[in-house]
PDB file of C-alpha atoms in Angstrom:
ATOM      1  CA  UNK A   1     -13.368  20.474   5.373  1.00  0.00           C
ATOM      2  CA  UNK A   2     -11.644  22.174   2.452  1.00  0.00           C
ATOM      3  CA  UNK A   3      -8.707  20.732   0.449  1.00  0.00           C
ATOM      4  CA  UNK A   4      -7.102  23.939  -0.030  1.00  0.00           C
ATOM      5  CA  UNK A   5      -7.067  24.643   3.678  1.00  0.00           C
ATOM      6  CA  UNK A   6      -5.634  20.965   4.395  1.00  0.00           C
ATOM      7  CA  UNK A   7      -2.919  21.650   1.817  1.00  0.00           C
ATOM      8  CA  UNK A   8      -2.077  24.922   3.410  1.00  0.00           C
ATOM      9  CA  UNK A   9      -1.829  23.254   6.929  1.00  0.00           C
ATOM     10  CA  UNK A  10       0.392  20.456   5.526  1.00  0.00           C
ATOM     11  CA  UNK A  11       2.623  23.050   3.893  1.00  0.00           C
ATOM     12  CA  UNK A  12       2.900  24.976   6.979  1.00  0.00           C
ATOM     13  CA  UNK A  13       3.753  22.012   9.079  1.00  0.00           C
ATOM     14  CA  UNK A  14       6.321  20.903   6.677  1.00  0.00           C
ATOM     15  CA  UNK A  15       8.027  24.588   6.604  1.00  0.00           C
ATOM     16  CA  UNK A  16       7.969  24.480  10.406  1.00  0.00           C
ATOM     17  CA  UNK A  17       9.612  21.156  10.470  1.00  0.00           C
ATOM     18  CA  UNK A  18      12.311  22.429   7.993  1.00  0.00           C
ATOM     19  CA  UNK A  19      13.011  25.455  10.081  1.00  0.00           C
ATOM     20  CA  UNK A  20      13.223  23.457  13.217  1.00  0.00           C
ATOM     21  CA  UNK A  21      15.407  20.690  11.935  1.00  0.00           C
ATOM     22  CA  UNK A  22      16.635  19.719  15.363  1.00  0.00           C
ATOM     23  CA  UNK A  23      13.421  17.697  15.776  1.00  0.00           C
ATOM     24  CA  UNK A  24      14.141  15.560  12.662  1.00  0.00           C
ATOM     25  CA  UNK A  25      17.742  15.308  13.569  1.00  0.00           C
ATOM     26  CA  UNK A  26      17.047  14.286  17.086  1.00  0.00           C
ATOM     27  CA  UNK A  27      14.718  11.414  15.811  1.00  0.00           C
ATOM     28  CA  UNK A  28      17.244  10.316  13.218  1.00  0.00           C
ATOM     29  CA  UNK A  29      19.985  10.320  15.995  1.00  0.00           C
ATOM     30  CA  UNK A  30      17.802   8.263  18.201  1.00  0.00           C
ATOM     31  CA  UNK A  31      17.077   5.785  15.325  1.00  0.00           C
ATOM     32  CA  UNK A  32      20.586   5.445  14.340  1.00  0.00           C
ATOM     33  CA  UNK A  33      21.898   4.845  18.010  1.00  0.00           C
ATOM     34  CA  UNK A  34      19.175   2.271  18.696  1.00  0.00           C
ATOM     35  CA  UNK A  35      19.977   0.306  15.606  1.00  0.00           C
ATOM     36  CA  UNK A  36      23.700   0.601  16.396  1.00  0.00           C
ATOM     37  CA  UNK A  37      23.220  -0.678  19.939  1.00  0.00           C
ATOM     38  CA  UNK A  38      21.157  -3.491  18.439  1.00  0.00           C
ATOM     39  CA  UNK A  39      24.223  -4.247  16.181  1.00  0.00           C
ATOM     40  CA  UNK A  40      26.507  -4.404  19.135  1.00  0.00           C
ATOM     41  CA  UNK A  41      24.162  -6.782  21.070  1.00  0.00           C
ATOM     42  CA  UNK A  42      22.870  -8.974  18.174  1.00  0.00           C
ATOM     43  CA  UNK A  43      25.696  -8.778  15.507  1.00  0.00           C
ATOM     44  CA  UNK A  44      24.340 -10.513  12.198  1.00  0.00           C
ATOM     45  CA  UNK A  45      20.918 -11.917  13.214  1.00  0.00           C
ATOM     46  CA  UNK A  46      18.971 -14.466  11.070  1.00  0.00           C
ATOM     47  CA  UNK A  47      15.941 -13.562   9.064  1.00  0.00           C
ATOM     48  CA  UNK A  48      13.442 -14.165  11.935  1.00  0.00           C
ATOM     49  CA  UNK A  49      15.445 -12.040  14.538  1.00  0.00           C
ATOM     50  CA  UNK A  50      16.161  -9.398  11.952  1.00  0.00           C
ATOM     51  CA  UNK A  51      12.450  -9.052  11.116  1.00  0.00           C
ATOM     52  CA  UNK A  52      11.488  -8.742  14.913  1.00  0.00           C
ATOM     53  CA  UNK A  53      14.105  -6.271  15.601  1.00  0.00           C
ATOM     54  CA  UNK A  54      13.246  -4.110  12.696  1.00  0.00           C
ATOM     55  CA  UNK A  55       9.510  -3.739  13.723  1.00  0.00           C
ATOM     56  CA  UNK A  56      10.401  -3.170  17.504  1.00  0.00           C
ATOM     57  CA  UNK A  57      12.646  -0.431  16.320  1.00  0.00           C
ATOM     58  CA  UNK A  58      10.111   0.984  14.088  1.00  0.00           C
ATOM     59  CA  UNK A  59       7.723   1.041  17.099  1.00  0.00           C
ATOM     60  CA  UNK A  60       9.950   2.835  19.477  1.00  0.00           C
ATOM     61  CA  UNK A  61      10.776   5.371  16.437  1.00  0.00           C
ATOM     62  CA  UNK A  62       7.195   6.160  15.735  1.00  0.00           C
ATOM     63  CA  UNK A  63       6.324   6.846  19.331  1.00  0.00           C
ATOM     64  CA  UNK A  64       9.143   9.207  19.603  1.00  0.00           C
ATOM     65  CA  UNK A  65       8.454  10.843  16.239  1.00  0.00           C
ATOM     66  CA  UNK A  66       4.634  11.299  16.625  1.00  0.00           C
ATOM     67  CA  UNK A  67       4.192  11.871  20.275  1.00  0.00           C
ATOM     68  CA  UNK A  68       4.823  15.537  19.852  1.00  0.00           C
ATOM     69  CA  UNK A  69       2.218  16.027  17.280  1.00  0.00           C
ATOM     70  CA  UNK A  70      -0.364  17.509  19.851  1.00  0.00           C
ATOM     71  CA  UNK A  71       1.375  16.900  23.066  1.00  0.00           C
ATOM     72  CA  UNK A  72       3.486  19.879  23.841  1.00  0.00           C
ATOM     73  CA  UNK A  73       1.518  22.132  21.241  1.00  0.00           C
ATOM     74  CA  UNK A  74       1.563  25.694  22.736  1.00  0.00           C
ATOM     75  CA  UNK A  75      -1.752  26.632  24.037  1.00  0.00           C
ATOM     76  CA  UNK A  76      -1.858  30.008  22.298  1.00  0.00           C
ATOM     77  CA  UNK A  77      -1.197  28.262  18.923  1.00  0.00           C
ATOM     78  CA  UNK A  78      -3.880  25.734  19.505  1.00  0.00           C
ATOM     79  CA  UNK A  79      -6.452  28.507  20.406  1.00  0.00           C
ATOM     80  CA  UNK A  80      -5.406  30.319  17.113  1.00  0.00           C
ATOM     81  CA  UNK A  81      -5.895  27.069  15.097  1.00  0.00           C
ATOM     82  CA  UNK A  82      -9.277  26.564  16.764  1.00  0.00           C
ATOM     83  CA  UNK A  83     -10.522  29.872  15.488  1.00  0.00           C
ATOM     84  CA  UNK A  84      -9.496  29.523  11.721  1.00  0.00           C
ATOM     85  CA  UNK A  85      -9.629  25.846  10.674  1.00  0.00           C
ATOM     86  CA  UNK A  86     -11.971  22.732  10.688  1.00  0.00           C
ATOM     87  CA  UNK A  87     -10.916  20.258  13.323  1.00  0.00           C
ATOM     88  CA  UNK A  88     -10.541  17.357  10.652  1.00  0.00           C
ATOM     89  CA  UNK A  89      -8.338  19.776   8.569  1.00  0.00           C
ATOM     90  CA  UNK A  90      -5.953  20.011  11.523  1.00  0.00           C
ATOM     91  CA  UNK A  91      -6.160  16.400  12.428  1.00  0.00           C
ATOM     92  CA  UNK A  92      -5.403  15.176   8.773  1.00  0.00           C
ATOM     93  CA  UNK A  93      -2.505  17.515   8.346  1.00  0.00           C
ATOM     94  CA  UNK A  94      -0.908  16.014  11.498  1.00  0.00           C
ATOM     95  CA  UNK A  95      -1.443  12.686  10.121  1.00  0.00           C
ATOM     96  CA  UNK A  96      -0.084  13.395   6.620  1.00  0.00           C
ATOM     97  CA  UNK A  97       2.966  14.857   8.154  1.00  0.00           C
ATOM     98  CA  UNK A  98       3.548  11.912  10.413  1.00  0.00           C
ATOM     99  CA  UNK A  99       3.158   9.461   7.514  1.00  0.00           C
ATOM    100  CA  UNK A 100       5.882  11.441   5.732  1.00  0.00           C
ATOM    101  CA  UNK A 101       7.964  11.248   8.896  1.00  0.00           C
ATOM    102  CA  UNK A 102       7.514   7.497   9.060  1.00  0.00           C
ATOM    103  CA  UNK A 103       8.267   7.140   5.439  1.00  0.00           C
ATOM    104  CA  UNK A 104      11.617   8.894   5.849  1.00  0.00           C
ATOM    105  CA  UNK A 105      12.393   7.140   9.011  1.00  0.00           C
ATOM    106  CA  UNK A 106      11.595   3.616   7.522  1.00  0.00           C
ATOM    107  CA  UNK A 107      13.908   4.162   4.500  1.00  0.00           C
ATOM    108  CA  UNK A 108      16.646   5.285   6.965  1.00  0.00           C
ATOM    109  CA  UNK A 109      15.993   2.269   9.213  1.00  0.00           C
ATOM    110  CA  UNK A 110      16.287  -0.259   6.304  1.00  0.00           C
ATOM    111  CA  UNK A 111      19.510   1.394   5.124  1.00  0.00           C
ATOM    112  CA  UNK A 112      20.952   1.197   8.751  1.00  0.00           C
ATOM    113  CA  UNK A 113      19.869  -2.179   9.162  1.00  0.00           C
ATOM    114  CA  UNK A 114      21.304  -3.417   5.844  1.00  0.00           C
ATOM    115  CA  UNK A 115      24.656  -1.634   6.648  1.00  0.00           C
ATOM    116  CA  UNK A 116      25.083  -2.916  10.198  1.00  0.00           C
ATOM    117  CA  UNK A 117      22.766  -6.052  10.625  1.00  0.00           C
ATOM    118  CA  UNK A 118      22.804  -7.354   7.061  1.00  0.00           C
ATOM    119  CA  UNK A 119      19.729  -7.859   4.920  1.00  0.00           C
ATOM    120  CA  UNK A 120      18.031 -11.242   4.706  1.00  0.00           C
ATOM    121  CA  UNK A 121      15.216  -9.728   2.561  1.00  0.00           C
ATOM    122  CA  UNK A 122      14.796 -11.440  -0.806  1.00  0.00           C
ATOM    123  CA  UNK A 123      12.010  -9.298  -2.244  1.00  0.00           C
ATOM    124  CA  UNK A 124      13.078  -5.776  -1.327  1.00  0.00           C
ATOM    125  CA  UNK A 125      10.371  -4.013  -3.365  1.00  0.00           C
ATOM    126  CA  UNK A 126       7.719  -5.990  -1.423  1.00  0.00           C
ATOM    127  CA  UNK A 127       9.415  -5.251   1.890  1.00  0.00           C
ATOM    128  CA  UNK A 128       9.499  -1.434   1.038  1.00  0.00           C
ATOM    129  CA  UNK A 129       5.747  -1.550   0.489  1.00  0.00           C
ATOM    130  CA  UNK A 130       5.148  -3.320   3.698  1.00  0.00           C
ATOM    131  CA  UNK A 131       7.257  -0.811   5.570  1.00  0.00           C
ATOM    132  CA  UNK A 132       5.371   1.981   3.993  1.00  0.00           C
ATOM    133  CA  UNK A 133       2.021   0.458   4.786  1.00  0.00           C
ATOM    134  CA  UNK A 134       3.259  -0.419   8.430  1.00  0.00           C
ATOM    135  CA  UNK A 135       4.642   3.025   8.928  1.00  0.00           C
ATOM    136  CA  UNK A 136       1.340   4.604   7.737  1.00  0.00           C
ATOM    137  CA  UNK A 137      -0.612   2.372  10.174  1.00  0.00           C
ATOM    138  CA  UNK A 138       1.565   3.106  13.158  1.00  0.00           C
ATOM    139  CA  UNK A 139       1.666   6.896  12.692  1.00  0.00           C
ATOM    140  CA  UNK A 140      -2.081   7.013  12.298  1.00  0.00           C
ATOM    141  CA  UNK A 141      -2.721   5.107  15.469  1.00  0.00           C
ATOM    142  CA  UNK A 142      -0.122   7.209  17.588  1.00  0.00           C
ATOM    143  CA  UNK A 143      -1.455  10.459  16.055  1.00  0.00           C
ATOM    144  CA  UNK A 144      -4.980   9.748  17.261  1.00  0.00           C
ATOM    145  CA  UNK A 145      -3.553   8.701  20.722  1.00  0.00           C
ATOM    146  CA  UNK A 146      -1.441  11.835  20.891  1.00  0.00           C
ATOM    147  CA  UNK A 147      -4.517  13.883  20.198  1.00  0.00           C
ATOM    148  CA  UNK A 148      -6.403  12.158  23.117  1.00  0.00           C
ATOM    149  CA  UNK A 149      -3.247  12.678  25.488  1.00  0.00           C
ATOM    150  CA  UNK A 150      -3.138  16.305  24.578  1.00  0.00           C
ATOM    151  CA  UNK A 151      -6.435  16.775  26.424  1.00  0.00           C
ATOM    152  CA  UNK A 152      -5.201  14.910  29.490  1.00  0.00           C
ATOM    153  CA  UNK A 153      -3.004  17.639  30.824  1.00  0.00           C
ATOM    154  CA  UNK A 154      -0.265  16.997  28.280  1.00  0.00           C
ATOM    155  CA  UNK A 155       0.407  13.595  29.755  1.00  0.00           C
ATOM    156  CA  UNK A 156       2.753  12.164  27.071  1.00  0.00           C
ATOM    157  CA  UNK A 157       3.037   8.751  28.960  1.00  0.00           C
ATOM    158  CA  UNK A 158      -0.635   8.295  28.151  1.00  0.00           C
ATOM    159  CA  UNK A 159       0.109   7.650  24.602  1.00  0.00           C
ATOM    160  CA  UNK A 160       2.314   4.509  25.375  1.00  0.00           C
ATOM    161  CA  UNK A 161      -0.455   3.373  27.802  1.00  0.00           C
ATOM    162  CA  UNK A 162      -3.358   3.688  25.447  1.00  0.00           C
ATOM    163  CA  UNK A 163      -1.223   2.602  22.371  1.00  0.00           C
ATOM    164  CA  UNK A 164       0.021  -0.925  23.771  1.00  0.00           C
ATOM    165  CA  UNK A 165      -3.360  -2.744  23.386  1.00  0.00           C
ATOM    166  CA  UNK A 166      -4.230  -1.003  20.230  1.00  0.00           C
ATOM    167  CA  UNK A 167      -0.973  -1.487  18.328  1.00  0.00           C
ATOM    168  CA  UNK A 168      -0.115  -5.049  19.327  1.00  0.00           C
ATOM    169  CA  UNK A 169      -2.418  -6.772  16.704  1.00  0.00           C
ATOM    170  CA  UNK A 170      -1.022  -4.406  13.945  1.00  0.00           C
ATOM    171  CA  UNK A 171       2.649  -5.267  14.828  1.00  0.00           C
ATOM    172  CA  UNK A 172       1.925  -8.903  14.765  1.00  0.00           C
ATOM    173  CA  UNK A 173       0.267  -8.710  11.387  1.00  0.00           C
ATOM    174  CA  UNK A 174       3.322  -6.676   9.955  1.00  0.00           C
ATOM    175  CA  UNK A 175       5.780  -9.151  11.390  1.00  0.00           C
ATOM    176  CA  UNK A 176       3.793 -12.138   9.785  1.00  0.00           C
ATOM    177  CA  UNK A 177       3.293 -10.244   6.620  1.00  0.00           C
ATOM    178  CA  UNK A 178       7.031  -9.305   6.402  1.00  0.00           C
ATOM    179  CA  UNK A 179       7.968 -12.859   6.260  1.00  0.00           C
ATOM    180  CA  UNK A 180       6.561 -12.763   2.659  1.00  0.00           C
ATOM    181  CA  UNK A 181       9.506 -10.666   1.727  1.00  0.00           C
ATOM    182  CA  UNK A 182      11.874 -13.144   3.060  1.00  0.00           C
ATOM    183  CA  UNK A 183      10.685 -15.962   0.680  1.00  0.00           C
ATOM    184  CA  UNK A 184       8.358 -17.722   3.226  1.00  0.00           C
ATOM    185  CA  UNK A 185       5.709 -19.679   1.323  1.00  0.00           C
ATOM    186  CA  UNK A 186       2.014 -18.683   2.138  1.00  0.00           C
ATOM    187  CA  UNK A 187      -1.216 -20.189   0.906  1.00  0.00           C
ATOM    188  CA  UNK A 188      -2.687 -18.477  -2.079  1.00  0.00           C
ATOM    189  CA  UNK A 189      -4.200 -15.242  -1.126  1.00  0.00           C
ATOM    190  CA  UNK A 190      -3.018 -14.999   2.436  1.00  0.00           C
ATOM    191  CA  UNK A 191      -0.607 -12.045   1.984  1.00  0.00           C
ATOM    192  CA  UNK A 192      -3.437 -10.084   0.143  1.00  0.00           C
ATOM    193  CA  UNK A 193      -5.879 -10.878   2.988  1.00  0.00           C
ATOM    194  CA  UNK A 194      -3.340  -9.655   5.676  1.00  0.00           C
ATOM    195  CA  UNK A 195      -2.586  -6.642   3.588  1.00  0.00           C
ATOM    196  CA  UNK A 196      -6.436  -6.042   3.351  1.00  0.00           C
ATOM    197  CA  UNK A 197      -6.693  -6.374   7.060  1.00  0.00           C
ATOM    198  CA  UNK A 198      -3.994  -3.890   7.672  1.00  0.00           C
ATOM    199  CA  UNK A 199      -5.619  -1.331   5.466  1.00  0.00           C
ATOM    200  CA  UNK A 200      -8.910  -1.880   6.958  1.00  0.00           C
ATOM    201  CA  UNK A 201      -7.372  -1.244  10.442  1.00  0.00           C
ATOM    202  CA  UNK A 202      -5.921   1.966   8.984  1.00  0.00           C
ATOM    203  CA  UNK A 203      -9.433   3.076   7.740  1.00  0.00           C
ATOM    204  CA  UNK A 204     -11.015   2.147  11.102  1.00  0.00           C
ATOM    205  CA  UNK A 205      -8.479   4.428  12.785  1.00  0.00           C
ATOM    206  CA  UNK A 206      -9.158   7.252  10.569  1.00  0.00           C
ATOM    207  CA  UNK A 207     -12.943   6.786  10.918  1.00  0.00           C
ATOM    208  CA  UNK A 208     -12.592   6.767  14.864  1.00  0.00           C
ATOM    209  CA  UNK A 209     -10.317   9.731  14.804  1.00  0.00           C
ATOM    210  CA  UNK A 210     -12.743  11.666  12.547  1.00  0.00           C
ATOM    211  CA  UNK A 211     -15.541  10.949  14.983  1.00  0.00           C
ATOM    212  CA  UNK A 212     -13.740  11.651  18.238  1.00  0.00           C
ATOM    213  CA  UNK A 213     -11.484  14.536  17.407  1.00  0.00           C
ATOM    214  CA  UNK A 214     -14.187  17.167  16.924  1.00  0.00           C
ATOM    215  CA  UNK A 215     -15.280  16.564  20.546  1.00  0.00           C
ATOM    216  CA  UNK A 216     -11.820  16.854  21.630  1.00  0.00           C
ATOM    217  CA  UNK A 217     -11.394  19.968  19.603  1.00  0.00           C
ATOM    218  CA  UNK A 218     -14.279  21.593  21.543  1.00  0.00           C
ATOM    219  CA  UNK A 219     -12.699  21.183  24.928  1.00  0.00           C
TER     220      UNK A 219
END
């Protein structure tokens, strides 16, 4: 795997997304409409409800943003990539693009939640870090699942089916860790332990994807 080839693929993906801006706009509209509906239903929730609603929203957003990474990729384009790039270069370029997507959408979600549903967060810097970490983890998991689903006759529904048991522990950890940004008192070292566990889960996903994807690539 070459860094230059990986950088070229990432640049190509970013340029394609900039040319086809309807994809990003569609996801942004989906996120905004979801948050607005939550505002109509919940008004100004307390910190616990706000935290739960935020991460449930992020989960739905990542599914819609990442699911098209491999599912729906034109067959001819996939064959072309198959002949010129290493499978891990292709996989990691998709992962990086989706992490960028989730960073943008995470910031937009925080702003919209703040405007419409208030903001009970006391340590915003810590919360931004948790959102970045959580968005990275969610995007990595669903990128891998999208790659698996793309080999099952383009069944996008397979992403949700496979993702539920995989993503639940990560979402629970994120909801729990986010309470640190709300001023909840933890035992010494517990936030660092949860952060380390989330990073470990992300590393495990990358390792699993690196082992599995080359076999999928050959099909």
